Tab-separated table of C-alpha atoms in Angstrom:
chain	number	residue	atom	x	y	z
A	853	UNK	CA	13.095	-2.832	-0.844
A	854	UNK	CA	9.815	-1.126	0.139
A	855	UNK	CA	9.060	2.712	0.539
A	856	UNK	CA	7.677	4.085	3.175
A	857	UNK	CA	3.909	3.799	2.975
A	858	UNK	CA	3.749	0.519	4.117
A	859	UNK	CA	5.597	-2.284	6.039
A	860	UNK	CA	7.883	0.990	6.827
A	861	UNK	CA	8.208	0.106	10.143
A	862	UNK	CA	10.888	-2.507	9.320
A	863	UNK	CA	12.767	-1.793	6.056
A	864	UNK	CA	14.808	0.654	5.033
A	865	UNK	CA	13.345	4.283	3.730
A	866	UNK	CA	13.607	3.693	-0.654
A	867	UNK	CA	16.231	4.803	-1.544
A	868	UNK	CA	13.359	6.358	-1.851
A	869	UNK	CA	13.455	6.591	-5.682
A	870	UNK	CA	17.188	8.068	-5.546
A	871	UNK	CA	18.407	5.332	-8.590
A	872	UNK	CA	14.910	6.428	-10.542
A	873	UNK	CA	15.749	10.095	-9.973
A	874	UNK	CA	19.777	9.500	-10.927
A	875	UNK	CA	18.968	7.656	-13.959
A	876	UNK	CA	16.576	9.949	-15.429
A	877	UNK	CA	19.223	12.467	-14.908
A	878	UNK	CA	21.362	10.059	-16.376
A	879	UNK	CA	19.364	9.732	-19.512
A	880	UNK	CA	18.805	13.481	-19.510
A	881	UNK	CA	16.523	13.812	-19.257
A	882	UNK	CA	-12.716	-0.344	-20.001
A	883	UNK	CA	-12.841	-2.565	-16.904
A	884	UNK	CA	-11.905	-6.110	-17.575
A	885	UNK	CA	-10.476	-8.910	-16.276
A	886	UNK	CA	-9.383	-12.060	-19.235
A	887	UNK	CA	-9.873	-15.211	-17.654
A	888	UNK	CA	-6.328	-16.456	-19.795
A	889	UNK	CA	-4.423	-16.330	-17.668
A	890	UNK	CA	-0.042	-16.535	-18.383
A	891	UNK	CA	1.880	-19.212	-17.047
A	892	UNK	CA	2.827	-18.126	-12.930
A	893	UNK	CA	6.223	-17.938	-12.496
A	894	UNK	CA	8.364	-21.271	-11.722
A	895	UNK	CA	7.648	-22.549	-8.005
A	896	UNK	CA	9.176	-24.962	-5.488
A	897	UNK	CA	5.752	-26.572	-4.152
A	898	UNK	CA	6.280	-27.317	-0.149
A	899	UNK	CA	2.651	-25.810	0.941
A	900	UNK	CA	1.245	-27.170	4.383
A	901	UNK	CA	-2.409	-25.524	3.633
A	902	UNK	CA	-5.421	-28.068	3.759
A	903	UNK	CA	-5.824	-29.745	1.092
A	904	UNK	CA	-9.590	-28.217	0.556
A	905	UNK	CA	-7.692	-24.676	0.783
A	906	UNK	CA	-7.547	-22.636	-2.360
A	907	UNK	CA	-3.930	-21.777	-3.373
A	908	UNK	CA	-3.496	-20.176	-6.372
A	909	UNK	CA	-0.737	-17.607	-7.658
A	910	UNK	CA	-0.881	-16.426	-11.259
A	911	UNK	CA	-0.930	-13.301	-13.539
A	912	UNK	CA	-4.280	-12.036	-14.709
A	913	UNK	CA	-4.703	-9.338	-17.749
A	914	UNK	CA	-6.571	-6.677	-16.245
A	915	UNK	CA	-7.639	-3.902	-18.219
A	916	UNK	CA	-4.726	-4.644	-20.844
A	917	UNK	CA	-2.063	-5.797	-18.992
A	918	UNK	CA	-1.100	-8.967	-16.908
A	919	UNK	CA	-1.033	-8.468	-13.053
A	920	UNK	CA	0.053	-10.448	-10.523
A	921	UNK	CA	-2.597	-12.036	-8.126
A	922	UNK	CA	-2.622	-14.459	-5.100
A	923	UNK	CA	-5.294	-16.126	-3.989
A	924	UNK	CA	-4.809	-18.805	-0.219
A	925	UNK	CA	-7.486	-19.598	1.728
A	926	UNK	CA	-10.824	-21.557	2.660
A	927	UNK	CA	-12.970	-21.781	-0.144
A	928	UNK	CA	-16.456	-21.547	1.859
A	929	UNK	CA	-15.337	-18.280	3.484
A	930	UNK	CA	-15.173	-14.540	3.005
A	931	UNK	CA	-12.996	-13.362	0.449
A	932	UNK	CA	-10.632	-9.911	1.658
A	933	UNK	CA	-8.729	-8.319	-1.351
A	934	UNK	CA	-5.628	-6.607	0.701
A	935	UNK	CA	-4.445	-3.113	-1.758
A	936	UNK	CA	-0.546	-2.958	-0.320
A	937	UNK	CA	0.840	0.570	0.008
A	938	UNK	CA	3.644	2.567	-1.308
A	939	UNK	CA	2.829	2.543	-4.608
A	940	UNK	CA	4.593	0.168	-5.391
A	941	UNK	CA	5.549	-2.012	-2.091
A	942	UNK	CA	3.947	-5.283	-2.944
A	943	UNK	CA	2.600	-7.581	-0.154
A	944	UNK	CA	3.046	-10.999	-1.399
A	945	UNK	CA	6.661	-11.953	-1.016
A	946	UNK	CA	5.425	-11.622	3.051
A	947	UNK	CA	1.905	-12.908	2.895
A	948	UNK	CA	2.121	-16.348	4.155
A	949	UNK	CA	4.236	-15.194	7.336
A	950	UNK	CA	2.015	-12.143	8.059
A	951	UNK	CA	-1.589	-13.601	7.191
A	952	UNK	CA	-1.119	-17.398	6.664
A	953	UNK	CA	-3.446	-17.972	10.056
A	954	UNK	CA	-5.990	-15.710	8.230
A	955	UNK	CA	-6.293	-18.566	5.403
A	956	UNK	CA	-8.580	-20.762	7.760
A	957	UNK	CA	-10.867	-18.530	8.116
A	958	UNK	CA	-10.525	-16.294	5.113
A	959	UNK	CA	-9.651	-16.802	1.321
A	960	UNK	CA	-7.071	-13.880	1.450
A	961	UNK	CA	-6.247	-12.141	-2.099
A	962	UNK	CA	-2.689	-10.193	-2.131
A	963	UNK	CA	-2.323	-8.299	-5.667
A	964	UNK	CA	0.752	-6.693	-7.209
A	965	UNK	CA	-0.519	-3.698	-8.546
A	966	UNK	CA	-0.175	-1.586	-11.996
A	967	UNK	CA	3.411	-0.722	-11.301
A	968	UNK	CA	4.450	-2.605	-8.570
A	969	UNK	CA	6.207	-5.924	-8.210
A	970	UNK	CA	5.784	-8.867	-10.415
A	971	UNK	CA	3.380	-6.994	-12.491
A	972	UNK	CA	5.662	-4.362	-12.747
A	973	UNK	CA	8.169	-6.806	-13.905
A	974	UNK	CA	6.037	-8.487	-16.284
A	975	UNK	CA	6.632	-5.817	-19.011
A	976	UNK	CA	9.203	-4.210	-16.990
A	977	UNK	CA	11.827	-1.357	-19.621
A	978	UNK	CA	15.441	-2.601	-19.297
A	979	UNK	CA	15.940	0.756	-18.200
A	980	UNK	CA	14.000	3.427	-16.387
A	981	UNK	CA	14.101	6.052	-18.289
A	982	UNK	CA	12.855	9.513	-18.179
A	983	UNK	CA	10.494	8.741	-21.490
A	984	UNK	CA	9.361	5.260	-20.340
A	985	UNK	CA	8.181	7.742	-17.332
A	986	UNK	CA	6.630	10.221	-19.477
A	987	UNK	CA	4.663	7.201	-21.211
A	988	UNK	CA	3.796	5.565	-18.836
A	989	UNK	CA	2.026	7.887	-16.022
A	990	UNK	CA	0.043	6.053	-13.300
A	991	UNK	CA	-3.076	7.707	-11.708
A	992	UNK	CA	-5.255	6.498	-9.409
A	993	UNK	CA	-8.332	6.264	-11.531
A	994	UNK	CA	-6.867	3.559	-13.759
A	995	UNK	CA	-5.183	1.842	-10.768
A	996	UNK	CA	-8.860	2.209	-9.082
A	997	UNK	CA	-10.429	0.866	-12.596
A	998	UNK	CA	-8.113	-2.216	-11.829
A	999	UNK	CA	-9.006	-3.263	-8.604
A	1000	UNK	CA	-13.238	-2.564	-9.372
A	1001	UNK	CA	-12.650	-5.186	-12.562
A	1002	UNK	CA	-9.749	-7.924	-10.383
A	1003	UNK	CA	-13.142	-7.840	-7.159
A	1004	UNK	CA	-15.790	-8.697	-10.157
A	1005	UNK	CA	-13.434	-11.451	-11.169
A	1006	UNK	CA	-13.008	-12.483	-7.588
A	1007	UNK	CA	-16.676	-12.405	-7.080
A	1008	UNK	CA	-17.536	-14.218	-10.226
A	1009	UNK	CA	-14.489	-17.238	-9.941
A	1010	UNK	CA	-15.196	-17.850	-6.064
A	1011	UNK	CA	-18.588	-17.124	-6.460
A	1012	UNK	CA	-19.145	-14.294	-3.730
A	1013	UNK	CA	-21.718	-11.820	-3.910
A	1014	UNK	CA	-19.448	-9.207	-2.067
A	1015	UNK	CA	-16.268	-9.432	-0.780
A	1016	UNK	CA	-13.948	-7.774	2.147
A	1017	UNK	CA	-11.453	-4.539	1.229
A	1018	UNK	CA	-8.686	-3.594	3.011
A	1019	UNK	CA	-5.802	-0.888	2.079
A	1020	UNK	CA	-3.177	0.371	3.874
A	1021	UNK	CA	-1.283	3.848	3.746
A	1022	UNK	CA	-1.657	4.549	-0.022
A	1023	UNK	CA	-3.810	0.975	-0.377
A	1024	UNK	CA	-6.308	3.190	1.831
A	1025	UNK	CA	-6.043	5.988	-0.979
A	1026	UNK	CA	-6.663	2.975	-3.773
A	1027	UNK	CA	-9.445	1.383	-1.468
A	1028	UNK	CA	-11.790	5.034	-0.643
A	1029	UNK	CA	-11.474	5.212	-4.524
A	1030	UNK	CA	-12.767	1.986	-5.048
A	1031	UNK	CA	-15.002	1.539	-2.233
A	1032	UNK	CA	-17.292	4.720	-3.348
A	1033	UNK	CA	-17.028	4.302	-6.731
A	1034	UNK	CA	-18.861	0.772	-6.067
A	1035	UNK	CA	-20.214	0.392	-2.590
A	1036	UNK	CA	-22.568	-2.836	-4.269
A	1037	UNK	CA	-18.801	-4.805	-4.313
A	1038	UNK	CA	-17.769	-4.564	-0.647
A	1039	UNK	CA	-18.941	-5.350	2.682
A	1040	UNK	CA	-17.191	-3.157	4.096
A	1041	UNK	CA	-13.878	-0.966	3.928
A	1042	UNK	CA	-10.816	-0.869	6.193
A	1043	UNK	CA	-8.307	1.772	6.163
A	1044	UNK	CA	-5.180	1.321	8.033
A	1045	UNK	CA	-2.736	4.509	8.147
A	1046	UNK	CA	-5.337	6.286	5.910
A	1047	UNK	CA	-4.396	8.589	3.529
A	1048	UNK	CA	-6.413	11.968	3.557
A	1049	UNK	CA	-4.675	14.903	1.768
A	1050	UNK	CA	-1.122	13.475	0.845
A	1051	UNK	CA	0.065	16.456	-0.641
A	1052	UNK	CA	0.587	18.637	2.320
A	1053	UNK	CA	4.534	18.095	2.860
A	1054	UNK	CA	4.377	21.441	4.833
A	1055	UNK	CA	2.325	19.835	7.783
A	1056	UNK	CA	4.665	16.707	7.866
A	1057	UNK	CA	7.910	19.088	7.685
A	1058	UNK	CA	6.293	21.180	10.808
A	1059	UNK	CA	5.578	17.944	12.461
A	1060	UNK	CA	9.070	15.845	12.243
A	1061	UNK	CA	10.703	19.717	13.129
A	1062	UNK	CA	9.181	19.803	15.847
A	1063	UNK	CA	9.816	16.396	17.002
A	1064	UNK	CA	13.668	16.831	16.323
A	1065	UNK	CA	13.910	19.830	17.952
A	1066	UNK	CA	12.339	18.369	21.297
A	1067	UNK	CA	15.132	15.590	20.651
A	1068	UNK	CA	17.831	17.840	20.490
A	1069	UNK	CA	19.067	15.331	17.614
A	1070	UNK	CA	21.474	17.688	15.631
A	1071	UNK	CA	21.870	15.499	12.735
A	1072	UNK	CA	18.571	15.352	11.366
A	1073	UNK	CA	17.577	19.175	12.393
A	1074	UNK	CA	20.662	19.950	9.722
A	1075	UNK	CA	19.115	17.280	7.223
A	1076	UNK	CA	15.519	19.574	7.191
A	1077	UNK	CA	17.039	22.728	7.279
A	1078	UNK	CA	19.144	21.628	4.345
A	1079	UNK	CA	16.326	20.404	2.448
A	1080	UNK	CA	14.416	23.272	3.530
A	1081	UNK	CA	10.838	23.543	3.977
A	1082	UNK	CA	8.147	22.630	1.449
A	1083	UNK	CA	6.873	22.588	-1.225
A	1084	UNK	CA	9.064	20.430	-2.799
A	1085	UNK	CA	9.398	19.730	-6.524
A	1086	UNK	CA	11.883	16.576	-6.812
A	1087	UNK	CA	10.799	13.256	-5.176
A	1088	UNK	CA	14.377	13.194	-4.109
A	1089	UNK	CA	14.039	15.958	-1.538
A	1090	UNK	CA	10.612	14.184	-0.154
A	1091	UNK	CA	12.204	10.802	0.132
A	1092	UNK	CA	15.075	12.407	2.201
A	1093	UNK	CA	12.256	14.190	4.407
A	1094	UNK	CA	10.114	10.616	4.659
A	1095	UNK	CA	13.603	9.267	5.948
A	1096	UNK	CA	13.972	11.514	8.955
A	1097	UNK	CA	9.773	10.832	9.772
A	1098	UNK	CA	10.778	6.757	9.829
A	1099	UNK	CA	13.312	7.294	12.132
A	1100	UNK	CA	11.059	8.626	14.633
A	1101	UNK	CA	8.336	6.565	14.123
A	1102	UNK	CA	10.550	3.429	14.751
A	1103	UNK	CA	11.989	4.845	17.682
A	1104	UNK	CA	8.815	5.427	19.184
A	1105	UNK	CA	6.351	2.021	18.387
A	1106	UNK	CA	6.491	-1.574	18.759
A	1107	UNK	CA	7.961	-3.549	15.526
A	1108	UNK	CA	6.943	-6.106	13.970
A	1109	UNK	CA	8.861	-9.563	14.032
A	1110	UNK	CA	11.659	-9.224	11.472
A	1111	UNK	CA	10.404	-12.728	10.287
A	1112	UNK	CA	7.095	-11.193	8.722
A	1113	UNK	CA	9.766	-9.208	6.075
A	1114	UNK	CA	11.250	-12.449	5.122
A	1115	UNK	CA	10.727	-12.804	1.037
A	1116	UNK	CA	9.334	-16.240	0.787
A	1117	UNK	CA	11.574	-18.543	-1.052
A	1118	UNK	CA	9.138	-18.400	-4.398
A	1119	UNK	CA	10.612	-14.389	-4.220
A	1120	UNK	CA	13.713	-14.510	-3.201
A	1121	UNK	CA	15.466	-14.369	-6.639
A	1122	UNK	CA	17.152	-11.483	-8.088
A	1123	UNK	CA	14.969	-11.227	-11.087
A	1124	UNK	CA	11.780	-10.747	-8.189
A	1125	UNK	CA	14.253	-8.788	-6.142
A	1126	UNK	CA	15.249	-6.065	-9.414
A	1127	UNK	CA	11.288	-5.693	-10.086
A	1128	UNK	CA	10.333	-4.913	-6.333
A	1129	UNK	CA	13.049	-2.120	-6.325
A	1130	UNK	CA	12.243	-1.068	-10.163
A	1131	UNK	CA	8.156	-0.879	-9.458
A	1132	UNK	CA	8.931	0.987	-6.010
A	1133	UNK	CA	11.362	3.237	-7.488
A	1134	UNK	CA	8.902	3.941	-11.117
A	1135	UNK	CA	5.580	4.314	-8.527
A	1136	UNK	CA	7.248	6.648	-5.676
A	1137	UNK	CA	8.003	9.200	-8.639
A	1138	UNK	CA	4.846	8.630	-9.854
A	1139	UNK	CA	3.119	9.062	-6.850
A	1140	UNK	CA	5.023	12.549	-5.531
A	1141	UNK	CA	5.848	13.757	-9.139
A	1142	UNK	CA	9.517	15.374	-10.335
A	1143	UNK	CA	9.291	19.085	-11.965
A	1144	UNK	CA	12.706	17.576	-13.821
A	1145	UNK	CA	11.381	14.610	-14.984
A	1146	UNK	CA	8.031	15.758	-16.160
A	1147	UNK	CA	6.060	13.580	-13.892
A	1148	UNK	CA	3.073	14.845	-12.853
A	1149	UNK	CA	1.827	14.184	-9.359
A	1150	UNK	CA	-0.604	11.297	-8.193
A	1151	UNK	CA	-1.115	12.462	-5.274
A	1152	UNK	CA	-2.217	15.970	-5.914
A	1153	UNK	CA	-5.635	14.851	-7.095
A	1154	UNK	CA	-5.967	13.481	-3.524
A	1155	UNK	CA	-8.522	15.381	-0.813
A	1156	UNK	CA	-10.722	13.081	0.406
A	1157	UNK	CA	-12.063	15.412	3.147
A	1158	UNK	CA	-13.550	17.418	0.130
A	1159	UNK	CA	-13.984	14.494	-2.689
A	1160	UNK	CA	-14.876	11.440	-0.769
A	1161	UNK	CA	-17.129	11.346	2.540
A	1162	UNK	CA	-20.185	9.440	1.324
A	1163	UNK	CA	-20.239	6.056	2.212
A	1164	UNK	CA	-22.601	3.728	1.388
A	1165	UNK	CA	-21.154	0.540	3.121
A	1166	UNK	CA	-19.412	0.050	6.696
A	1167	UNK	CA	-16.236	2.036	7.056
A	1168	UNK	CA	-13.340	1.069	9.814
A	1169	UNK	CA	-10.185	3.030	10.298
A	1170	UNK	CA	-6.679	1.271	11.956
A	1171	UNK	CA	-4.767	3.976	13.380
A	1172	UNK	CA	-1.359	4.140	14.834
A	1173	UNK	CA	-0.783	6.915	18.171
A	1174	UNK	CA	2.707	7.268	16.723
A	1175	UNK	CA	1.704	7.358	12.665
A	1176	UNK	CA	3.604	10.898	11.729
A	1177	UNK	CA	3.478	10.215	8.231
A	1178	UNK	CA	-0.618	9.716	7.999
A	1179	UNK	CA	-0.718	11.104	11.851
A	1180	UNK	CA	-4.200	10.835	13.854
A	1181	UNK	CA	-5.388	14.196	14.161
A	1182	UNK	CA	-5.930	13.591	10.050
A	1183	UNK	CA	-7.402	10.060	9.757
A	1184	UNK	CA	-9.477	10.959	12.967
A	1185	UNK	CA	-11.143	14.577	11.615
A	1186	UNK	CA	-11.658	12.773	7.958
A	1187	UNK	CA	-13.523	9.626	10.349
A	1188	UNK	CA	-15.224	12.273	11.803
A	1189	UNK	CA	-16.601	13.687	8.810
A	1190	UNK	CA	-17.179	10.913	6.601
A	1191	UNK	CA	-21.426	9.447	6.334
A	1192	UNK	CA	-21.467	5.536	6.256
A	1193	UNK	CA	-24.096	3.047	7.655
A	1194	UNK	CA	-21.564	2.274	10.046
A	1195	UNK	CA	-18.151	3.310	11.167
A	1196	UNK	CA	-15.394	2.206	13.537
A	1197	UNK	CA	-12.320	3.784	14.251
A	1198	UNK	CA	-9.305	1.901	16.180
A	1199	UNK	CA	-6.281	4.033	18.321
A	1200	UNK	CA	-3.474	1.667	18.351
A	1201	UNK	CA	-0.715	2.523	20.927
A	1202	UNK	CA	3.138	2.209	20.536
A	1203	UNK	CA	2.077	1.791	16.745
A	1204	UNK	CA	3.242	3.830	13.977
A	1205	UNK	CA	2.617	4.113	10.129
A	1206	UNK	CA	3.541	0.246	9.450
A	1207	UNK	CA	2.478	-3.042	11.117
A	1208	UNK	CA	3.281	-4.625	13.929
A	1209	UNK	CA	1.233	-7.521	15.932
A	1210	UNK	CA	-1.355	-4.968	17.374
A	1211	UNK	CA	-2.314	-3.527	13.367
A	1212	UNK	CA	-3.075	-7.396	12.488
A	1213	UNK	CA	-4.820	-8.428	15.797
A	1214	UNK	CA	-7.146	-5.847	15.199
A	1215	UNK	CA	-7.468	-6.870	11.174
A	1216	UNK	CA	-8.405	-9.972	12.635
A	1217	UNK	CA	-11.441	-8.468	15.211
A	1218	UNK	CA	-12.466	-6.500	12.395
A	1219	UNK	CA	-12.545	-9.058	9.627
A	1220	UNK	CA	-14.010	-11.583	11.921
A	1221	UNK	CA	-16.925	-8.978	13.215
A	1222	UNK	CA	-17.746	-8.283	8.742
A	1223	UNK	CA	-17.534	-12.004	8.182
A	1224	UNK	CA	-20.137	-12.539	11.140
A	1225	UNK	CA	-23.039	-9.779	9.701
């Protein structure tokens, strides 16, 4: 299951942390990579990739714990390390039917973040619990500290002097962190449904309330005025308002094939199945925060308009017309402000928060234009 700030576009809305948030209530609530690396989880070998391709899926302890990493691709090319969304909506059980093509002409890196997926499940509680919450608090400086230590391991074991960062929705939070904190790393970022001030729920209520009322769609005007307006202090009541934004974003943009949301068979397991849900459910709370639980907000830290507009490598923004959730008058007056050696920014029609064949056609254009500098 994946939240919303992702591949939203074609799964459903999280339960949006609901079994987190009923269990806790339940319960009443240094940079460095080790090149040891743990044995990869058990997997039925039927790859088609050239046999000069790199393929290589195992965990890596990063800054004290093991994560998950992916590495498929042509050895003798640029190297792109992807930062999924969410937190917690991990990219590589849908890699190889999103990006496979990518492989010839990229080595493409998909990694299961602090929290998230099979690195969440690596040391996963048996329970989430409102303590294993409190003691275990993501921010986005260690998450950030992560990714700076997994690209000088990329750079040093494919020998790259730089290599190519993408994020997407909160990836694009992860990747400006990242990306000015060490320029010297990257070619170049690209932001896809970037994040710029996540914490302003009363813009995204105003938005989808005015959207339902033009739609005269009864049901979901009751939904928001039941919730009432912002701000919010559960993650409960801002998963049910992210629920009523999806359904109008997928009403109004092209989807993706439903094959790209197809685990691939190495994933689909219940063990990788319980993690996926776990991580989403541990990093959604983590990343909106719960007054009940005690867990403090991620994303509160987050202004990039104020903390963040000095660049000193090539920026490029992906940007759905129909994005509510991270909506274009945002990404576009952040572009607009931002200082980098060069910048790019890309209006996709009938495209909304999530992907869909126009988001990775234009990955492709911009990955290829990097590569070619």
């Amino acid at each position: 299951m994946l939240t919303m700030f992702v591949f939203y576009t074609t799964m459903s809305i999280k339960t949006y942390c609901f079994s987190i948030i009923a269990i806790g209530i339940q319960s009443v609530l240094g940079f460095s990579v080790n090149a040891q690396e743990s044995a990869a989880y058990p997997k039925v070998v039927t790859d088609s990739r050239p046999q000069n391709h790199i393929c290589e899926e195992k965990f890596l302890l990063i800054n004290g714990i093991e994560q998950w990493v992916t590495i498929k691709g042509n050895p003798s090319k640029p190297v792109i390390l992807f930062l999924h969304g969410g937190p917690g909506s991990v990219m590589s059980p849908y890699s190889d039917h999103i990006y496979k093509q990518l492989e010839n002409d990229f080595i493409v890196v998909q990694w299961d973040q602090r929290g998230a997926g099979r690195t969440f499940g690596k040391s996963a509680p048996v329970e989430l619990t409102k303590e294993y919450l409190l003691s275990n608090a993501l921010t986005i400086d260690q998450m950030a500290a992560d990714g700076i230590a997994l690209t000088e391991h990329l750079c040093k074991q494919l020998k790259k002097e730089k290599i190519i960062l993408f994020g997407t929705s909160w990836g694009s939070a992860l990747g400006v962190t990242i990306a000015t904190k060490r320029p010297d790393l990257y070619y170049a970022y690209v932001g896809h449904s970037q994040i710029v001030n996540p914490d302003r729920d009363d813009l995204l209520y105003n938005n989808v309330m005015q959207v339902v009322q033009k739609s005269n769609d009864t049901a979901s005007l009751n939904k928001l005025i039941a919730i009432g307006k912002p701000p919010y202090d559960r993650a409960r009541t801002v998963g049910q308002l992210w629920k009523i934004v999806k359904k109008y974003e997928k009403e109004n943009s092209t989807p993706a094939p439903q094959s790209w949301f197809i685990e691939d068979s190495t994933y689909n397991n219940r063990k990788d199945e319980k993690d996926r849900e776990d991580g989403d459910d541990y990093s959604f709370v983590n990343f909106v925060g719960d007054k009940q639980l005690g867990v403090s907000s991620m994303r509160s830290s987050i202004n990039f308009l104020i903390n963040n507009t000095n660049f000193q490598l090539p920026v490029y923004f992906i940007q759905g017309e129909e994005d509510i959730l991270t909506p274009k008058e945002s990404t576009r007056a952040y572009f607009d402000k931002l200082k980098a050696p060069k910048k790019r920014y890309f209006l996709l029609p009938k495209t909304a928060h999530g992907f869909n064949q126009s988001v990775v056609d234009t990955q492709y254009k911009i990955f290829k234009s990097i590569s070619a500098l």
